[in-house]
Protein backbone atom coordinates (compact mmCIF):
# COMPACT_ATOMS: atom_id res chain seq x y z
CA UNK A 1 0.00 0.00 0.00
CA UNK A 2 2.76 2.42 1.01
CA UNK A 3 4.74 1.50 -2.09
CA UNK A 4 1.78 2.47 -4.29
CA UNK A 5 1.42 5.64 -2.24
CA UNK A 6 5.08 6.55 -2.83
CA UNK A 7 4.60 6.16 -6.60
CA UNK A 8 1.42 8.30 -6.64
CA UNK A 9 3.08 10.90 -4.43
CA UNK A 10 6.09 10.94 -6.79
CA UNK A 11 3.87 11.45 -9.84
CA UNK A 12 2.04 14.36 -8.17
CA UNK A 13 5.34 16.01 -7.23
CA UNK A 14 6.54 15.37 -10.80
CA UNK A 15 3.52 17.29 -12.08
CA UNK A 16 4.54 20.23 -9.88
CA UNK A 17 8.14 19.95 -11.13
CA UNK A 18 6.81 20.41 -14.70
CA UNK A 19 5.29 23.70 -13.57
CA UNK A 20 8.65 24.74 -12.06
CA UNK A 21 10.49 23.77 -15.26
CA UNK A 22 8.13 25.90 -17.35
CA UNK A 23 7.94 28.93 -15.08
CA UNK A 24 11.29 29.34 -13.26
CA UNK A 25 13.24 30.35 -16.43
CA UNK A 26 10.53 32.94 -17.17
CA UNK A 27 10.70 34.31 -13.64
CA UNK A 28 6.99 33.52 -13.09
CA UNK A 29 5.34 32.46 -9.86
CA UNK A 30 5.23 28.68 -9.45
CA UNK A 31 1.99 28.88 -7.42
CA UNK A 32 -0.34 31.23 -9.33
CA UNK A 33 -2.09 31.13 -11.72
CA UNK A 34 -3.18 27.53 -12.37
CA UNK A 35 -1.96 25.52 -15.36
CA UNK A 36 -2.74 26.76 -18.86
CA UNK A 37 -2.36 25.18 -22.28
CA UNK A 38 0.67 26.89 -23.90
CA UNK A 39 -1.12 26.86 -27.29
CA UNK A 40 -4.63 28.18 -26.61
CA UNK A 41 -4.09 29.61 -23.07
CA UNK A 42 -7.19 27.73 -21.89
CA UNK A 43 -7.06 26.88 -18.19
CA UNK A 44 -6.49 23.16 -17.65
CA UNK A 45 -9.18 21.65 -15.38
CA UNK A 46 -8.08 19.32 -12.57
CA UNK A 47 -9.45 16.22 -14.34
CA UNK A 48 -7.15 16.91 -17.31
CA UNK A 49 -4.20 17.52 -14.99
CA UNK A 50 -3.83 14.07 -13.40
CA UNK A 51 -0.17 13.03 -13.59
CA UNK A 52 0.59 10.39 -16.28
CA UNK A 53 -3.10 9.37 -16.53
CA UNK A 54 -4.32 12.54 -18.27
CA UNK A 55 -1.55 12.39 -20.88
CA UNK A 56 -2.60 8.87 -21.83
CA UNK A 57 -6.35 9.62 -21.79
CA UNK A 58 -5.90 12.77 -23.91
CA UNK A 59 -3.37 10.95 -26.13
CA UNK A 60 -0.91 13.83 -25.70
CA UNK A 61 -3.27 16.52 -27.00
CA UNK A 62 -5.00 19.53 -25.43
CA UNK A 63 -8.73 18.80 -25.00
CA UNK A 64 -9.59 22.32 -26.11
CA UNK A 65 -7.33 23.06 -29.12
CA UNK A 66 -5.82 19.62 -29.87
CA UNK A 67 -2.36 21.21 -29.57
CA UNK A 68 0.37 18.69 -28.72
CA UNK A 69 1.36 18.25 -25.05
CA UNK A 70 5.12 17.84 -24.73
CA UNK A 71 6.40 14.35 -23.94
CA UNK A 72 8.41 16.13 -21.23
CA UNK A 73 5.30 16.13 -18.98
CA UNK A 74 4.76 12.37 -18.63
CA UNK A 75 8.55 11.76 -18.71
CA UNK A 76 9.22 14.07 -15.75
CA UNK A 77 6.21 12.63 -13.88
CA UNK A 78 7.38 9.08 -14.58
CA UNK A 79 11.00 9.67 -13.56
CA UNK A 80 9.92 11.48 -10.37
CA UNK A 81 7.51 8.65 -9.50
CA UNK A 82 10.26 6.06 -10.10
CA UNK A 83 12.71 8.03 -7.93
CA UNK A 84 10.16 8.27 -5.12
CA UNK A 85 9.55 4.51 -5.35
CA UNK A 86 13.28 3.64 -5.29
CA UNK A 87 14.02 5.97 -2.36
CA UNK A 88 10.99 4.74 -0.44
CA UNK A 89 11.98 1.10 -1.00
CA UNK A 90 15.40 1.87 0.48
CA UNK A 91 14.64 4.31 3.30
CA UNK A 92 10.94 3.91 4.14
CA UNK A 93 9.19 6.89 5.73
CA UNK A 94 12.17 8.78 7.08
CA UNK A 95 14.12 12.01 6.92
CA UNK A 96 16.44 10.26 4.45
CA UNK A 97 13.55 9.68 2.05
CA UNK A 98 12.38 13.28 2.41
CA UNK A 99 15.78 14.95 1.92
CA UNK A 100 16.96 12.69 -0.91
CA UNK A 101 13.63 13.00 -2.69
CA UNK A 102 13.92 16.79 -2.48
CA UNK A 103 17.47 16.45 -3.81
CA UNK A 104 16.45 14.24 -6.76
CA UNK A 105 13.47 16.51 -7.54
CA UNK A 106 15.87 19.50 -7.70
CA UNK A 107 18.17 17.56 -10.05
CA UNK A 108 15.23 16.73 -12.35
CA UNK A 109 14.18 20.40 -12.60
CA UNK A 110 17.80 21.50 -13.14
CA UNK A 111 18.36 18.85 -15.83
CA UNK A 112 15.34 19.76 -17.96
CA UNK A 113 15.86 23.54 -17.60
CA UNK A 114 19.55 23.14 -18.52
CA UNK A 115 18.60 21.06 -21.59
CA UNK A 116 16.16 23.74 -22.80
CA UNK A 117 17.92 26.95 -21.81
CA UNK A 118 21.56 26.08 -21.00
CA UNK A 119 21.20 27.65 -17.56
CA UNK A 120 21.11 26.23 -14.05
CA UNK A 121 18.89 28.51 -11.94
CA UNK A 122 20.51 29.83 -8.77
CA UNK A 123 17.07 29.78 -7.10
CA UNK A 124 17.41 25.98 -6.95
CA UNK A 125 21.15 25.33 -6.54
CA UNK A 126 21.95 27.97 -3.90
CA UNK A 127 19.15 27.09 -1.42
CA UNK A 128 19.99 23.45 -2.24
CA UNK A 129 23.47 23.93 -0.76
CA UNK A 130 21.90 25.21 2.48
CA UNK A 131 19.31 22.42 2.65
CA UNK A 132 22.04 19.80 2.11
CA UNK A 133 24.04 21.27 4.96
CA UNK A 134 20.95 21.22 7.22
CA UNK A 135 20.38 17.58 6.19
CA UNK A 136 23.84 16.72 7.54
CA UNK A 137 22.58 17.49 11.07
CA UNK A 138 19.60 15.15 10.65
CA UNK A 139 20.67 12.27 8.38
CA UNK A 140 22.65 9.47 10.09
CA UNK A 141 24.68 8.72 6.92
CA UNK A 142 25.95 12.30 6.40
CA UNK A 143 28.21 14.18 8.83
CA UNK A 144 28.48 17.97 8.89
CA UNK A 145 32.18 17.80 8.01
CA UNK A 146 31.53 15.47 5.07
CA UNK A 147 28.84 17.81 3.76
CA UNK A 148 31.07 20.89 4.22
CA UNK A 149 34.05 19.29 2.45
CA UNK A 150 31.61 18.19 -0.26
CA UNK A 151 30.53 21.82 -0.82
CA UNK A 152 34.13 23.07 -0.93
CA UNK A 153 35.30 20.25 -3.18
CA UNK A 154 32.26 20.58 -5.46
CA UNK A 155 32.67 24.35 -5.71
CA UNK A 156 36.45 24.16 -5.99
CA UNK A 157 36.59 21.47 -8.62
CA UNK A 158 35.61 23.93 -11.36
CA UNK A 159 39.15 23.98 -12.60
CA UNK A 160 39.40 20.19 -12.85
CA UNK A 161 36.12 19.71 -14.70
CA UNK A 162 36.61 22.79 -16.91
CA UNK A 163 40.02 21.51 -17.97
CA UNK A 164 38.65 18.04 -18.67
CA UNK A 165 35.70 19.41 -20.63
CA UNK A 166 37.95 21.68 -22.68
CA UNK A 167 40.23 18.74 -23.38
CA UNK A 168 37.35 16.55 -24.58
CA UNK A 169 35.30 19.11 -26.49
CA UNK A 170 38.11 21.52 -27.42
CA UNK A 171 36.27 24.54 -26.14
CA UNK A 172 34.98 26.12 -22.98
CA UNK A 173 31.78 24.53 -21.76
CA UNK A 174 31.60 24.94 -18.02
CA UNK A 175 29.59 27.68 -16.45
CA UNK A 176 29.21 29.01 -12.92
CA UNK A 177 25.89 27.18 -12.75
CA UNK A 178 27.64 23.82 -12.94
CA UNK A 179 29.91 24.78 -10.04
CA UNK A 180 26.96 25.69 -7.78
CA UNK A 181 25.24 22.47 -8.83
CA UNK A 182 28.33 20.47 -7.84
CA UNK A 183 28.47 22.29 -4.51
CA UNK A 184 24.81 21.33 -3.93
CA UNK A 185 25.58 17.70 -4.81
CA UNK A 186 28.50 17.79 -2.36
CA UNK A 187 26.28 19.25 0.36
CA UNK A 188 23.75 16.41 0.04
CA UNK A 189 25.99 13.44 -0.71
CA UNK A 190 29.40 14.28 0.79
CA UNK A 191 32.82 14.65 -0.80
CA UNK A 192 33.29 11.07 -2.05
CA UNK A 193 30.14 11.39 -4.11
CA UNK A 194 31.45 14.66 -5.61
CA UNK A 195 34.46 12.82 -7.01
CA UNK A 196 32.29 9.95 -8.23
CA UNK A 197 29.81 12.42 -9.77
CA UNK A 198 32.57 14.25 -11.68
CA UNK A 199 33.99 10.96 -12.97
CA UNK A 200 30.58 9.54 -13.95
CA UNK A 201 29.33 12.86 -15.37
CA UNK A 202 32.49 13.31 -17.47
CA UNK A 203 32.34 9.71 -18.65
CA UNK A 204 28.67 9.84 -19.64
CA UNK A 205 29.14 13.34 -21.13
CA UNK A 206 32.15 12.22 -23.18
CA UNK A 207 30.35 9.17 -24.54
CA UNK A 208 27.27 11.19 -25.49
CA UNK A 209 29.48 13.98 -26.92
CA UNK A 210 31.44 11.53 -29.08
CA UNK A 211 28.20 9.90 -30.30
CA UNK A 212 26.77 13.31 -31.24
CA UNK A 213 30.04 14.23 -33.01
CA UNK A 214 29.92 10.97 -34.98
CA UNK A 215 26.28 11.49 -35.94
CA UNK A 216 26.45 15.23 -36.63
CA UNK A 217 30.02 15.36 -37.94
CA UNK A 218 33.15 16.68 -36.26
CA UNK A 219 31.96 20.25 -36.14
CA UNK A 220 30.26 20.51 -32.77
CA UNK A 221 28.79 23.99 -32.99
CA UNK A 222 26.21 24.02 -30.25
CA UNK A 223 26.97 23.68 -26.57
CA UNK A 224 26.12 20.46 -24.77
CA UNK A 225 24.96 21.42 -21.28
CA UNK A 226 26.94 19.68 -18.56
CA UNK A 227 24.30 19.95 -15.81
CA UNK A 228 22.27 16.92 -16.98
CA UNK A 229 25.39 14.71 -16.91
CA UNK A 230 26.35 15.93 -13.45
CA UNK A 231 22.77 15.32 -12.28
CA UNK A 232 22.77 11.83 -13.74
CA UNK A 233 26.18 11.15 -12.16
CA UNK A 234 24.87 12.36 -8.80
CA UNK A 235 21.77 10.14 -9.06
CA UNK A 236 23.93 7.12 -9.88
CA UNK A 237 26.21 8.03 -6.95
CA UNK A 238 23.21 8.19 -4.63
CA UNK A 239 21.63 4.92 -5.76
CA UNK A 240 24.72 2.79 -6.47
CA UNK A 241 27.71 4.77 -5.14
CA UNK A 242 28.55 2.26 -2.42
CA UNK A 243 28.40 -0.62 -4.91
CA UNK A 244 30.72 1.19 -7.34
CA UNK A 245 33.24 2.11 -4.61
CA UNK A 246 33.24 -1.45 -3.21
CA UNK A 247 33.72 -2.84 -6.71
CA UNK A 248 36.56 -0.41 -7.39
CA UNK A 249 38.37 -1.25 -4.14
CA UNK A 250 37.94 -4.95 -4.89
CA UNK A 251 39.57 -4.45 -8.29
CA UNK A 252 42.63 -2.91 -6.65
CA UNK A 253 43.24 -5.63 -4.10
ZN1 LIG B 1 -4.91 24.10 -25.94
mmCIF file of C-alpha atoms and ligand atoms in Angstrom:
data_model
loop_
_atom_site.group_PDB
_atom_site.id
_atom_site.type_symbol
_atom_site.label_atom_id
_atom_site.label_comp_id
_atom_site.label_asym_id
_atom_site.label_seq_id
_atom_site.Cartn_x
_atom_site.Cartn_y
_atom_site.Cartn_z
ATOM 1 C CA UNK A 1 0.000 0.000 0.000
ATOM 2 C CA UNK A 2 2.760 2.423 1.012
ATOM 3 C CA UNK A 3 4.742 1.502 -2.088
ATOM 4 C CA UNK A 4 1.777 2.471 -4.295
ATOM 5 C CA UNK A 5 1.417 5.641 -2.242
ATOM 6 C CA UNK A 6 5.076 6.552 -2.829
ATOM 7 C CA UNK A 7 4.597 6.159 -6.602
ATOM 8 C CA UNK A 8 1.422 8.297 -6.645
ATOM 9 C CA UNK A 9 3.084 10.905 -4.431
ATOM 10 C CA UNK A 10 6.092 10.939 -6.788
ATOM 11 C CA UNK A 11 3.873 11.451 -9.844
ATOM 12 C CA UNK A 12 2.039 14.362 -8.172
ATOM 13 C CA UNK A 13 5.340 16.006 -7.229
ATOM 14 C CA UNK A 14 6.538 15.371 -10.800
ATOM 15 C CA UNK A 15 3.519 17.286 -12.079
ATOM 16 C CA UNK A 16 4.541 20.231 -9.881
ATOM 17 C CA UNK A 17 8.140 19.951 -11.135
ATOM 18 C CA UNK A 18 6.813 20.410 -14.704
ATOM 19 C CA UNK A 19 5.288 23.700 -13.571
ATOM 20 C CA UNK A 20 8.650 24.736 -12.057
ATOM 21 C CA UNK A 21 10.492 23.766 -15.262
ATOM 22 C CA UNK A 22 8.133 25.898 -17.352
ATOM 23 C CA UNK A 23 7.939 28.933 -15.080
ATOM 24 C CA UNK A 24 11.286 29.335 -13.265
ATOM 25 C CA UNK A 25 13.240 30.348 -16.427
ATOM 26 C CA UNK A 26 10.527 32.935 -17.166
ATOM 27 C CA UNK A 27 10.696 34.305 -13.642
ATOM 28 C CA UNK A 28 6.993 33.520 -13.092
ATOM 29 C CA UNK A 29 5.337 32.457 -9.862
ATOM 30 C CA UNK A 30 5.234 28.683 -9.452
ATOM 31 C CA UNK A 31 1.995 28.879 -7.424
ATOM 32 C CA UNK A 32 -0.338 31.231 -9.332
ATOM 33 C CA UNK A 33 -2.091 31.134 -11.717
ATOM 34 C CA UNK A 34 -3.178 27.531 -12.367
ATOM 35 C CA UNK A 35 -1.963 25.518 -15.361
ATOM 36 C CA UNK A 36 -2.738 26.764 -18.864
ATOM 37 C CA UNK A 37 -2.358 25.180 -22.285
ATOM 38 C CA UNK A 38 0.672 26.893 -23.902
ATOM 39 C CA UNK A 39 -1.118 26.863 -27.293
ATOM 40 C CA UNK A 40 -4.628 28.177 -26.612
ATOM 41 C CA UNK A 41 -4.093 29.613 -23.067
ATOM 42 C CA UNK A 42 -7.191 27.728 -21.889
ATOM 43 C CA UNK A 43 -7.061 26.884 -18.187
ATOM 44 C CA UNK A 44 -6.487 23.161 -17.654
ATOM 45 C CA UNK A 45 -9.177 21.655 -15.376
ATOM 46 C CA UNK A 46 -8.079 19.322 -12.569
ATOM 47 C CA UNK A 47 -9.446 16.216 -14.335
ATOM 48 C CA UNK A 48 -7.150 16.907 -17.307
ATOM 49 C CA UNK A 49 -4.199 17.519 -14.987
ATOM 50 C CA UNK A 50 -3.830 14.073 -13.399
ATOM 51 C CA UNK A 51 -0.166 13.030 -13.585
ATOM 52 C CA UNK A 52 0.585 10.394 -16.278
ATOM 53 C CA UNK A 53 -3.101 9.371 -16.529
ATOM 54 C CA UNK A 54 -4.316 12.538 -18.274
ATOM 55 C CA UNK A 55 -1.551 12.395 -20.876
ATOM 56 C CA UNK A 56 -2.597 8.870 -21.828
ATOM 57 C CA UNK A 57 -6.346 9.620 -21.787
ATOM 58 C CA UNK A 58 -5.903 12.767 -23.906
ATOM 59 C CA UNK A 59 -3.365 10.948 -26.126
ATOM 60 C CA UNK A 60 -0.911 13.826 -25.696
ATOM 61 C CA UNK A 61 -3.270 16.524 -26.999
ATOM 62 C CA UNK A 62 -4.997 19.526 -25.430
ATOM 63 C CA UNK A 63 -8.730 18.800 -24.996
ATOM 64 C CA UNK A 64 -9.591 22.319 -26.115
ATOM 65 C CA UNK A 65 -7.329 23.060 -29.119
ATOM 66 C CA UNK A 66 -5.823 19.621 -29.873
ATOM 67 C CA UNK A 67 -2.358 21.207 -29.566
ATOM 68 C CA UNK A 68 0.366 18.695 -28.718
ATOM 69 C CA UNK A 69 1.358 18.248 -25.050
ATOM 70 C CA UNK A 70 5.117 17.837 -24.735
ATOM 71 C CA UNK A 71 6.396 14.346 -23.935
ATOM 72 C CA UNK A 72 8.405 16.130 -21.231
ATOM 73 C CA UNK A 73 5.304 16.134 -18.978
ATOM 74 C CA UNK A 74 4.763 12.366 -18.634
ATOM 75 C CA UNK A 75 8.545 11.760 -18.709
ATOM 76 C CA UNK A 76 9.218 14.069 -15.753
ATOM 77 C CA UNK A 77 6.213 12.632 -13.875
ATOM 78 C CA UNK A 78 7.379 9.079 -14.575
ATOM 79 C CA UNK A 79 11.005 9.666 -13.556
ATOM 80 C CA UNK A 80 9.917 11.476 -10.375
ATOM 81 C CA UNK A 81 7.506 8.647 -9.501
ATOM 82 C CA UNK A 82 10.258 6.064 -10.096
ATOM 83 C CA UNK A 83 12.713 8.027 -7.926
ATOM 84 C CA UNK A 84 10.159 8.268 -5.120
ATOM 85 C CA UNK A 85 9.548 4.511 -5.351
ATOM 86 C CA UNK A 86 13.283 3.637 -5.288
ATOM 87 C CA UNK A 87 14.016 5.969 -2.360
ATOM 88 C CA UNK A 88 10.994 4.739 -0.440
ATOM 89 C CA UNK A 89 11.979 1.101 -0.995
ATOM 90 C CA UNK A 90 15.400 1.869 0.481
ATOM 91 C CA UNK A 91 14.640 4.314 3.298
ATOM 92 C CA UNK A 92 10.940 3.912 4.144
ATOM 93 C CA UNK A 93 9.186 6.885 5.728
ATOM 94 C CA UNK A 94 12.170 8.776 7.078
ATOM 95 C CA UNK A 95 14.118 12.012 6.917
ATOM 96 C CA UNK A 96 16.441 10.263 4.455
ATOM 97 C CA UNK A 97 13.551 9.680 2.054
ATOM 98 C CA UNK A 98 12.384 13.280 2.411
ATOM 99 C CA UNK A 99 15.780 14.949 1.915
ATOM 100 C CA UNK A 100 16.960 12.687 -0.906
ATOM 101 C CA UNK A 101 13.626 12.997 -2.688
ATOM 102 C CA UNK A 102 13.923 16.786 -2.478
ATOM 103 C CA UNK A 103 17.473 16.445 -3.812
ATOM 104 C CA UNK A 104 16.452 14.242 -6.761
ATOM 105 C CA UNK A 105 13.472 16.507 -7.536
ATOM 106 C CA UNK A 106 15.872 19.496 -7.702
ATOM 107 C CA UNK A 107 18.166 17.558 -10.045
ATOM 108 C CA UNK A 108 15.233 16.733 -12.346
ATOM 109 C CA UNK A 109 14.181 20.396 -12.597
ATOM 110 C CA UNK A 110 17.804 21.504 -13.144
ATOM 111 C CA UNK A 111 18.358 18.849 -15.828
ATOM 112 C CA UNK A 112 15.339 19.764 -17.956
ATOM 113 C CA UNK A 113 15.862 23.545 -17.597
ATOM 114 C CA UNK A 114 19.547 23.142 -18.521
ATOM 115 C CA UNK A 115 18.597 21.058 -21.587
ATOM 116 C CA UNK A 116 16.159 23.738 -22.802
ATOM 117 C CA UNK A 117 17.919 26.952 -21.808
ATOM 118 C CA UNK A 118 21.563 26.077 -20.997
ATOM 119 C CA UNK A 119 21.202 27.647 -17.562
ATOM 120 C CA UNK A 120 21.106 26.232 -14.053
ATOM 121 C CA UNK A 121 18.888 28.511 -11.945
ATOM 122 C CA UNK A 122 20.506 29.833 -8.766
ATOM 123 C CA UNK A 123 17.072 29.777 -7.097
ATOM 124 C CA UNK A 124 17.415 25.984 -6.952
ATOM 125 C CA UNK A 125 21.145 25.330 -6.542
ATOM 126 C CA UNK A 126 21.948 27.969 -3.900
ATOM 127 C CA UNK A 127 19.147 27.092 -1.421
ATOM 128 C CA UNK A 128 19.987 23.452 -2.235
ATOM 129 C CA UNK A 129 23.468 23.931 -0.757
ATOM 130 C CA UNK A 130 21.900 25.207 2.478
ATOM 131 C CA UNK A 131 19.313 22.423 2.651
ATOM 132 C CA UNK A 132 22.035 19.804 2.108
ATOM 133 C CA UNK A 133 24.042 21.270 4.960
ATOM 134 C CA UNK A 134 20.945 21.216 7.219
ATOM 135 C CA UNK A 135 20.383 17.584 6.190
ATOM 136 C CA UNK A 136 23.843 16.723 7.537
ATOM 137 C CA UNK A 137 22.579 17.492 11.074
ATOM 138 C CA UNK A 138 19.602 15.151 10.646
ATOM 139 C CA UNK A 139 20.674 12.273 8.385
ATOM 140 C CA UNK A 140 22.645 9.471 10.087
ATOM 141 C CA UNK A 141 24.678 8.716 6.922
ATOM 142 C CA UNK A 142 25.945 12.296 6.403
ATOM 143 C CA UNK A 143 28.206 14.177 8.833
ATOM 144 C CA UNK A 144 28.479 17.968 8.890
ATOM 145 C CA UNK A 145 32.179 17.800 8.015
ATOM 146 C CA UNK A 146 31.527 15.468 5.066
ATOM 147 C CA UNK A 147 28.838 17.811 3.759
ATOM 148 C CA UNK A 148 31.069 20.889 4.225
ATOM 149 C CA UNK A 149 34.047 19.295 2.449
ATOM 150 C CA UNK A 150 31.611 18.193 -0.262
ATOM 151 C CA UNK A 151 30.528 21.815 -0.818
ATOM 152 C CA UNK A 152 34.131 23.071 -0.931
ATOM 153 C CA UNK A 153 35.297 20.251 -3.182
ATOM 154 C CA UNK A 154 32.264 20.584 -5.462
ATOM 155 C CA UNK A 155 32.674 24.352 -5.714
ATOM 156 C CA UNK A 156 36.454 24.155 -5.994
ATOM 157 C CA UNK A 157 36.590 21.466 -8.624
ATOM 158 C CA UNK A 158 35.606 23.926 -11.363
ATOM 159 C CA UNK A 159 39.149 23.980 -12.598
ATOM 160 C CA UNK A 160 39.398 20.193 -12.853
ATOM 161 C CA UNK A 161 36.123 19.712 -14.698
ATOM 162 C CA UNK A 162 36.608 22.790 -16.909
ATOM 163 C CA UNK A 163 40.025 21.507 -17.974
ATOM 164 C CA UNK A 164 38.653 18.039 -18.673
ATOM 165 C CA UNK A 165 35.695 19.413 -20.630
ATOM 166 C CA UNK A 166 37.953 21.682 -22.678
ATOM 167 C CA UNK A 167 40.229 18.737 -23.380
ATOM 168 C CA UNK A 168 37.349 16.551 -24.585
ATOM 169 C CA UNK A 169 35.296 19.113 -26.493
ATOM 170 C CA UNK A 170 38.114 21.522 -27.417
ATOM 171 C CA UNK A 171 36.269 24.537 -26.138
ATOM 172 C CA UNK A 172 34.981 26.119 -22.981
ATOM 173 C CA UNK A 173 31.784 24.530 -21.765
ATOM 174 C CA UNK A 174 31.597 24.941 -18.025
ATOM 175 C CA UNK A 175 29.587 27.683 -16.452
ATOM 176 C CA UNK A 176 29.210 29.008 -12.924
ATOM 177 C CA UNK A 177 25.889 27.178 -12.746
ATOM 178 C CA UNK A 178 27.641 23.824 -12.942
ATOM 179 C CA UNK A 179 29.908 24.780 -10.037
ATOM 180 C CA UNK A 180 26.961 25.694 -7.783
ATOM 181 C CA UNK A 181 25.238 22.473 -8.825
ATOM 182 C CA UNK A 182 28.334 20.468 -7.839
ATOM 183 C CA UNK A 183 28.465 22.295 -4.509
ATOM 184 C CA UNK A 184 24.810 21.331 -3.928
ATOM 185 C CA UNK A 185 25.578 17.705 -4.814
ATOM 186 C CA UNK A 186 28.501 17.788 -2.357
ATOM 187 C CA UNK A 187 26.279 19.251 0.357
ATOM 188 C CA UNK A 188 23.746 16.408 0.041
ATOM 189 C CA UNK A 189 25.993 13.444 -0.712
ATOM 190 C CA UNK A 190 29.403 14.284 0.789
ATOM 191 C CA UNK A 191 32.822 14.655 -0.798
ATOM 192 C CA UNK A 192 33.288 11.068 -2.050
ATOM 193 C CA UNK A 193 30.135 11.391 -4.112
ATOM 194 C CA UNK A 194 31.445 14.664 -5.613
ATOM 195 C CA UNK A 195 34.460 12.819 -7.012
ATOM 196 C CA UNK A 196 32.286 9.951 -8.233
ATOM 197 C CA UNK A 197 29.814 12.425 -9.768
ATOM 198 C CA UNK A 198 32.566 14.252 -11.676
ATOM 199 C CA UNK A 199 33.986 10.964 -12.972
ATOM 200 C CA UNK A 200 30.582 9.540 -13.947
ATOM 201 C CA UNK A 201 29.330 12.862 -15.367
ATOM 202 C CA UNK A 202 32.488 13.306 -17.467
ATOM 203 C CA UNK A 203 32.343 9.706 -18.647
ATOM 204 C CA UNK A 204 28.673 9.837 -19.635
ATOM 205 C CA UNK A 205 29.135 13.337 -21.134
ATOM 206 C CA UNK A 206 32.148 12.221 -23.181
ATOM 207 C CA UNK A 207 30.350 9.165 -24.540
ATOM 208 C CA UNK A 208 27.268 11.187 -25.489
ATOM 209 C CA UNK A 209 29.482 13.980 -26.916
ATOM 210 C CA UNK A 210 31.436 11.525 -29.075
ATOM 211 C CA UNK A 211 28.204 9.899 -30.300
ATOM 212 C CA UNK A 212 26.772 13.315 -31.235
ATOM 213 C CA UNK A 213 30.042 14.234 -33.005
ATOM 214 C CA UNK A 214 29.918 10.972 -34.982
ATOM 215 C CA UNK A 215 26.278 11.488 -35.940
ATOM 216 C CA UNK A 216 26.450 15.232 -36.631
ATOM 217 C CA UNK A 217 30.024 15.361 -37.941
ATOM 218 C CA UNK A 218 33.146 16.684 -36.258
ATOM 219 C CA UNK A 219 31.959 20.248 -36.137
ATOM 220 C CA UNK A 220 30.257 20.512 -32.766
ATOM 221 C CA UNK A 221 28.790 23.992 -32.986
ATOM 222 C CA UNK A 222 26.211 24.018 -30.246
ATOM 223 C CA UNK A 223 26.967 23.675 -26.572
ATOM 224 C CA UNK A 224 26.124 20.461 -24.771
ATOM 225 C CA UNK A 225 24.963 21.425 -21.276
ATOM 226 C CA UNK A 226 26.939 19.677 -18.559
ATOM 227 C CA UNK A 227 24.298 19.950 -15.811
ATOM 228 C CA UNK A 228 22.271 16.922 -16.982
ATOM 229 C CA UNK A 229 25.387 14.707 -16.909
ATOM 230 C CA UNK A 230 26.354 15.933 -13.446
ATOM 231 C CA UNK A 231 22.773 15.324 -12.280
ATOM 232 C CA UNK A 232 22.774 11.827 -13.738
ATOM 233 C CA UNK A 233 26.185 11.149 -12.165
ATOM 234 C CA UNK A 234 24.869 12.358 -8.797
ATOM 235 C CA UNK A 235 21.767 10.145 -9.062
ATOM 236 C CA UNK A 236 23.930 7.117 -9.880
ATOM 237 C CA UNK A 237 26.208 8.034 -6.948
ATOM 238 C CA UNK A 238 23.208 8.188 -4.629
ATOM 239 C CA UNK A 239 21.632 4.917 -5.760
ATOM 240 C CA UNK A 240 24.723 2.786 -6.466
ATOM 241 C CA UNK A 241 27.706 4.771 -5.135
ATOM 242 C CA UNK A 242 28.548 2.258 -2.420
ATOM 243 C CA UNK A 243 28.397 -0.621 -4.908
ATOM 244 C CA UNK A 244 30.716 1.194 -7.341
ATOM 245 C CA UNK A 245 33.243 2.113 -4.608
ATOM 246 C CA UNK A 246 33.238 -1.455 -3.210
ATOM 247 C CA UNK A 247 33.717 -2.842 -6.708
ATOM 248 C CA UNK A 248 36.561 -0.411 -7.391
ATOM 249 C CA UNK A 249 38.373 -1.247 -4.136
ATOM 250 C CA UNK A 250 37.941 -4.954 -4.891
ATOM 251 C CA UNK A 251 39.570 -4.448 -8.293
ATOM 252 C CA UNK A 252 42.633 -2.915 -6.648
ATOM 253 C CA UNK A 253 43.238 -5.634 -4.102
HETATM 254 ZN ZN1 LIG B 1 -4.907 24.102 -25.938
#
